[in-house]
Coordinates of C-alpha atoms in Angstrom, one line a residue:
A8 CA -3.1 7.0 -6.4
I9 CA -2.6 11.1 -6.0
D10 CA -5.9 11.2 -3.6
L11 CA -4.3 8.1 -2.1
F12 CA -1.1 10.0 -0.9
R13 CA -3.0 13.1 0.3
A14 CA -5.2 11.1 2.3
F15 CA -1.8 10.1 3.2
G16 CA -1.4 13.7 4.7
F17 CA 0.6 14.1 1.7
S18 CA 1.7 16.8 -0.5
E19 CA 2.8 18.4 -3.7
N20 CA 5.6 19.2 -2.1
D21 CA 6.7 15.5 -0.6
F22 CA 5.9 13.3 -3.7
I23 CA 5.8 12.9 -7.7
V24 CA 3.9 11.9 -10.1
R25 CA 5.9 10.9 -13.1
I26 CA 4.4 10.1 -16.1
C27 CA 5.4 8.8 -20.1
D28 CA 3.5 7.2 -23.0
R29 CA 5.5 3.5 -23.9
S30 CA 3.5 4.3 -27.2
M31 CA 6.2 7.1 -27.7
W32 CA 9.3 4.9 -27.2
V33 CA 7.6 1.8 -29.2
E34 CA 7.4 4.7 -32.2
F35 CA 10.9 5.4 -32.1
F36 CA 12.0 2.4 -31.7
L37 CA 10.3 1.8 -35.1
R38 CA 11.2 5.0 -36.6
N39 CA 14.7 3.6 -36.1
G40 CA 15.5 0.2 -37.9
G41 CA 13.7 -1.8 -35.1
S42 CA 10.8 -4.1 -34.9
D43 CA 7.5 -5.2 -33.3
L44 CA 8.9 -8.1 -32.1
R45 CA 11.6 -6.5 -29.9
S46 CA 10.3 -3.6 -28.9
L47 CA 9.9 -5.5 -25.9
E48 CA 13.4 -6.6 -25.3
F49 CA 14.4 -2.3 -25.7
L50 CA 12.3 -0.9 -24.1
Q51 CA 13.7 -3.7 -20.8
V52 CA 16.1 -1.7 -21.5
I53 CA 15.0 1.7 -21.5
D54 CA 13.5 0.7 -17.3
K55 CA 17.2 0.3 -16.5
I56 CA 18.6 4.0 -18.2
E57 CA 18.6 5.5 -14.6
R58 CA 19.9 2.3 -13.1
E59 CA 22.4 1.5 -15.0
D60 CA 25.8 3.2 -16.5
A61 CA 26.5 4.4 -19.8
E62 CA 29.2 1.9 -21.0
S63 CA 26.7 -1.1 -20.2
L64 CA 23.2 0.5 -21.9
E65 CA 25.7 1.4 -24.9
S66 CA 26.1 -1.7 -25.4
K67 CA 22.4 -3.7 -24.6
L68 CA 21.6 -0.4 -26.8
K69 CA 24.3 -1.6 -29.8
V70 CA 22.6 -5.1 -31.2
F71 CA 19.3 -2.8 -32.2
G72 CA 21.8 -0.9 -33.9
I73 CA 20.3 2.8 -31.7
S74 CA 22.7 4.4 -29.9
L75 CA 22.5 5.4 -26.2
A76 CA 23.7 9.0 -28.0
Q77 CA 20.2 9.1 -29.9
V78 CA 18.3 7.7 -26.6
K79 CA 19.2 10.3 -25.2
E80 CA 18.3 13.0 -27.7
F81 CA 14.7 11.2 -28.1
M82 CA 14.3 12.0 -24.3
A83 CA 16.0 15.7 -24.0
E84 CA 13.0 16.6 -26.6
P85 CA 9.4 17.6 -25.0
L86 CA 7.1 14.4 -24.4
K87 CA 4.7 14.3 -27.5
G88 CA 1.9 11.8 -28.0
E89 CA -2.1 12.0 -27.8
G90 CA -2.1 9.5 -24.9
L91 CA 0.0 12.4 -22.7
K92 CA -1.8 15.1 -23.9
S93 CA -5.0 13.8 -22.9
T94 CA -4.0 12.1 -19.4
F95 CA -2.1 15.8 -18.7
N96 CA -5.8 17.8 -19.7
E97 CA -7.6 15.7 -17.6
L98 CA -5.4 16.0 -14.5
E99 CA -5.4 19.5 -14.7
R100 CA -9.2 19.9 -14.9
R101 CA -9.0 18.0 -11.5
S102 CA -6.7 20.5 -10.1
F103 CA -3.6 17.4 -9.7
D104 CA -1.4 18.8 -12.3
R105 CA 1.0 20.4 -9.7
F106 CA 1.3 16.6 -8.8
V107 CA 2.7 14.7 -11.9
E108 CA 5.4 15.8 -14.6
A109 CA 6.0 14.1 -17.7
D110 CA 9.4 11.8 -17.9
A111 CA 10.6 9.7 -20.6
A112 CA 12.7 8.0 -18.1
I113 CA 9.2 6.2 -17.3
V114 CA 9.1 2.5 -19.0
R115 CA 7.7 -0.1 -16.8
G116 CA 9.3 -3.3 -18.3
L117 CA 6.6 -5.5 -17.7
A118 CA 4.9 -6.8 -21.0
Y119 CA 1.9 -6.3 -20.0
Y120 CA 1.2 -2.4 -20.2
T121 CA 0.0 -1.1 -23.1
G122 CA 0.5 3.1 -23.0
L123 CA 0.1 5.4 -20.2
V124 CA 2.2 4.0 -17.7
F125 CA 3.8 5.9 -14.5
E126 CA 5.8 6.0 -10.5
I127 CA 5.4 8.4 -7.5
F128 CA 9.2 9.1 -5.9
D129 CA 8.9 10.8 -2.7
R130 CA 10.4 14.7 -3.7
S131 CA 13.0 14.6 -1.6
K132 CA 14.6 11.0 -3.3
N133 CA 15.6 9.4 -0.6
E134 CA 13.3 6.3 -1.7
R135 CA 13.4 3.8 -4.8
A136 CA 9.4 4.2 -6.5
L137 CA 6.5 4.7 -3.8
A138 CA 4.2 3.0 -6.8
G139 CA 3.9 2.1 -10.2
G140 CA 1.2 1.5 -12.5
G141 CA 0.2 2.0 -15.9
R142 CA -2.7 0.6 -19.2
Y143 CA -2.5 -2.4 -19.5
D144 CA -5.5 -3.0 -21.7
N145 CA -5.3 -6.5 -23.0
L146 CA -4.7 -8.3 -20.1
L147 CA -8.4 -9.2 -19.2
N148 CA -8.6 -10.5 -22.3
I149 CA -4.9 -12.6 -21.8
M150 CA -6.3 -14.0 -18.3
S151 CA -9.9 -14.8 -19.5
D152 CA -8.8 -16.6 -23.0
G153 CA -11.1 -13.9 -24.8
K154 CA -14.2 -14.3 -23.0
V155 CA -13.7 -10.5 -21.3
N156 CA -11.9 -7.7 -23.0
L157 CA -12.1 -4.9 -21.0
P158 CA -9.5 -1.7 -21.4
A159 CA -7.5 -1.5 -17.2
L160 CA -5.2 0.3 -15.5
G161 CA -4.2 -0.4 -12.0
F162 CA -0.6 0.3 -9.5
G163 CA 1.4 -1.4 -7.0
M164 CA 2.6 0.3 -3.7
G165 CA 5.1 -0.8 -2.1
D166 CA 4.7 -0.7 2.2
V167 CA 8.2 -0.3 3.2
V168 CA 8.7 2.7 1.5
L169 CA 5.6 3.9 2.2
A170 CA 6.1 3.3 5.6
N171 CA 9.5 5.0 5.3
L172 CA 8.5 8.4 3.9
I173 CA 4.8 9.1 6.4
N174 CA 8.1 8.3 9.3
D175 CA 10.1 10.9 7.6
T176 CA 7.7 13.4 7.3
P177 CA 6.7 15.1 10.1
H178 CA 2.9 15.9 9.2
A179 CA 2.3 12.9 7.2
R180 CA 3.5 11.0 10.4
A181 CA 1.2 13.3 12.5
R182 CA -1.9 12.8 11.0
M183 CA -0.6 8.9 11.2
E184 CA -0.5 9.0 14.6
T185 CA -3.8 11.0 15.1
W186 CA -6.0 8.7 13.3
I187 CA -4.3 5.3 15.4
A188 CA -5.4 7.4 18.6
Q189 CA -9.2 7.8 17.0
K190 CA -8.9 4.7 15.2
H191 CA -8.0 1.2 17.2
A192 CA -7.5 -1.8 16.1
A193 CA -9.5 -3.5 18.5
N194 CA -11.4 -2.0 22.1
I195 CA -11.2 -5.4 23.6
F196 CA -8.2 -8.5 23.4
V197 CA -8.6 -11.7 25.0
V198 CA -6.0 -13.2 26.6
I199 CA -5.2 -17.1 26.1
A200 CA -3.5 -17.6 29.7
K201 CA -4.4 -21.3 29.5
E202 CA -3.6 -22.7 26.4
E203 CA -6.1 -25.7 27.1
R204 CA -9.0 -22.6 27.2
R205 CA -8.5 -21.4 24.1
P206 CA -11.4 -22.9 22.3
E207 CA -13.7 -21.6 25.3
A208 CA -11.3 -17.9 24.8
E209 CA -12.5 -18.6 20.9
A210 CA -16.1 -19.1 21.3
I211 CA -16.1 -15.8 23.2
V212 CA -14.0 -14.5 20.6
R213 CA -16.5 -15.0 18.2
Q214 CA -20.0 -14.2 20.2
L215 CA -18.0 -10.4 20.8
R216 CA -18.1 -10.0 17.2
D217 CA -20.7 -11.4 16.8
A218 CA -22.0 -8.5 19.0
G219 CA -20.3 -6.4 16.5
R220 CA -16.9 -5.9 19.1
R221 CA -13.6 -5.1 18.3
V222 CA -12.2 -8.4 19.7
D223 CA -8.4 -9.6 19.0
F224 CA -6.7 -12.4 20.3
P225 CA -3.4 -14.7 19.6
L226 CA -3.3 -17.1 17.3
S227 CA -0.3 -18.9 18.7
A228 CA 0.3 -19.7 22.1
A229 CA 2.3 -17.1 23.7
K230 CA 3.5 -15.8 27.4
I231 CA 0.6 -14.1 28.9
R232 CA 3.2 -10.6 29.1
K233 CA 3.6 -11.3 25.7
Q234 CA -0.2 -11.0 25.2
F235 CA -0.6 -7.5 27.4
E236 CA 2.0 -5.6 25.5
A237 CA -0.4 -7.3 21.8
A238 CA -3.8 -5.5 23.1
E239 CA -1.6 -2.2 24.1
H240 CA -0.3 -2.6 20.6
V241 CA -3.7 -3.0 19.2
G242 CA -4.5 0.4 21.6
A243 CA -7.3 -2.1 23.2
E244 CA -9.3 -0.5 26.6
L245 CA -9.8 -3.9 28.0
T246 CA -8.4 -7.2 27.9
I247 CA -10.6 -10.4 28.7
L248 CA -8.1 -13.3 30.9
V249 CA -9.4 -17.0 30.2
G250 CA -7.4 -19.5 32.1
E251 CA -7.8 -20.8 35.8
E252 CA -10.4 -18.8 36.4
W253 CA -12.7 -20.8 34.6
P254 CA -15.5 -20.7 34.0
Q255 CA -15.1 -17.1 35.5
V256 CA -12.7 -14.4 33.1
K257 CA -11.0 -11.7 34.7
V258 CA -11.7 -8.5 33.0
K259 CA -9.5 -6.2 33.1
V260 CA -9.5 -1.6 32.1
L261 CA -6.0 -1.1 30.9
A262 CA -6.5 2.3 31.4
T263 CA -7.2 2.4 35.4
R264 CA -5.9 -1.6 35.9
D265 CA -9.7 -2.4 37.7
E266 CA -9.8 -5.5 37.1
H267 CA -13.3 -7.7 37.2
A268 CA -13.9 -11.4 37.7
I269 CA -17.3 -12.4 35.7
P270 CA -19.1 -15.5 34.7
H271 CA -18.1 -16.4 31.3
T272 CA -21.8 -16.6 30.5
E273 CA -22.6 -13.0 32.2
L274 CA -19.5 -11.2 30.2
A275 CA -22.0 -10.4 27.6
D276 CA -24.9 -8.5 29.6
W277 CA -21.4 -7.1 32.0
L278 CA -20.1 -5.2 28.9
R279 CA -23.7 -4.3 27.1
N280 CA -24.2 -2.4 31.2
R281 CA -20.7 -0.4 31.6
Q282 CA -21.3 3.5 31.0
K283 CA -18.8 3.2 28.8
D284 CA -18.6 2.2 25.0
V285 CA -15.9 0.1 24.6

């Protein structure tokens, strides 16, 4: 997860991974009179400790015979536990310790987590969690009806909050813009000028893709202007218009606006013979 955020152009000054071990909270719950059967219910209350007011939290904790003051006192203590210790040792060996901090408020209320959990936040605190996950050592066993029993760890990310952070972070946005300039989604866009010619257009798409070219096309009927806008958006160099001129197609070089009418049977050869690789 840390490497992924670094690949987006973020540094330790932009994001922080907050880590906790749920087993410590379970131990706290049991020490204070709780039972294993209600531990998940208790964890779900702790999971909201930064998002709910004190009165509401006090009311929910009361049913367990635990006060908010006890919880706050536990959270103020240095976090202990073999799981956290080994994790932080490993992160330090990989020079990742500057990206992480222990935080008792990170619990993640889903039932399948079994130990270490983490969430990633922007340092500016403008966004909600960017990503979150943890260990779920029993999940594969449950989902496979006992056929597979393997420890596991994973995380999920939010695309909208990540996009917001990229746009708000100049060096990350610059990296994204550089990548977009170098890596177009498609080099060729097939414009379907007459919907009746969609079968022929899709055959061209398939043939070009089979030849190793990156090709896009509209999945539903659209105005020609909108299709050319889509071609610009994906970074296409060429458009191939399939319409009234069939069995010829019209190839347009978007940078120069040069147009070429070519029989569709000769299109592949024409593309191969172009000086510039598309």
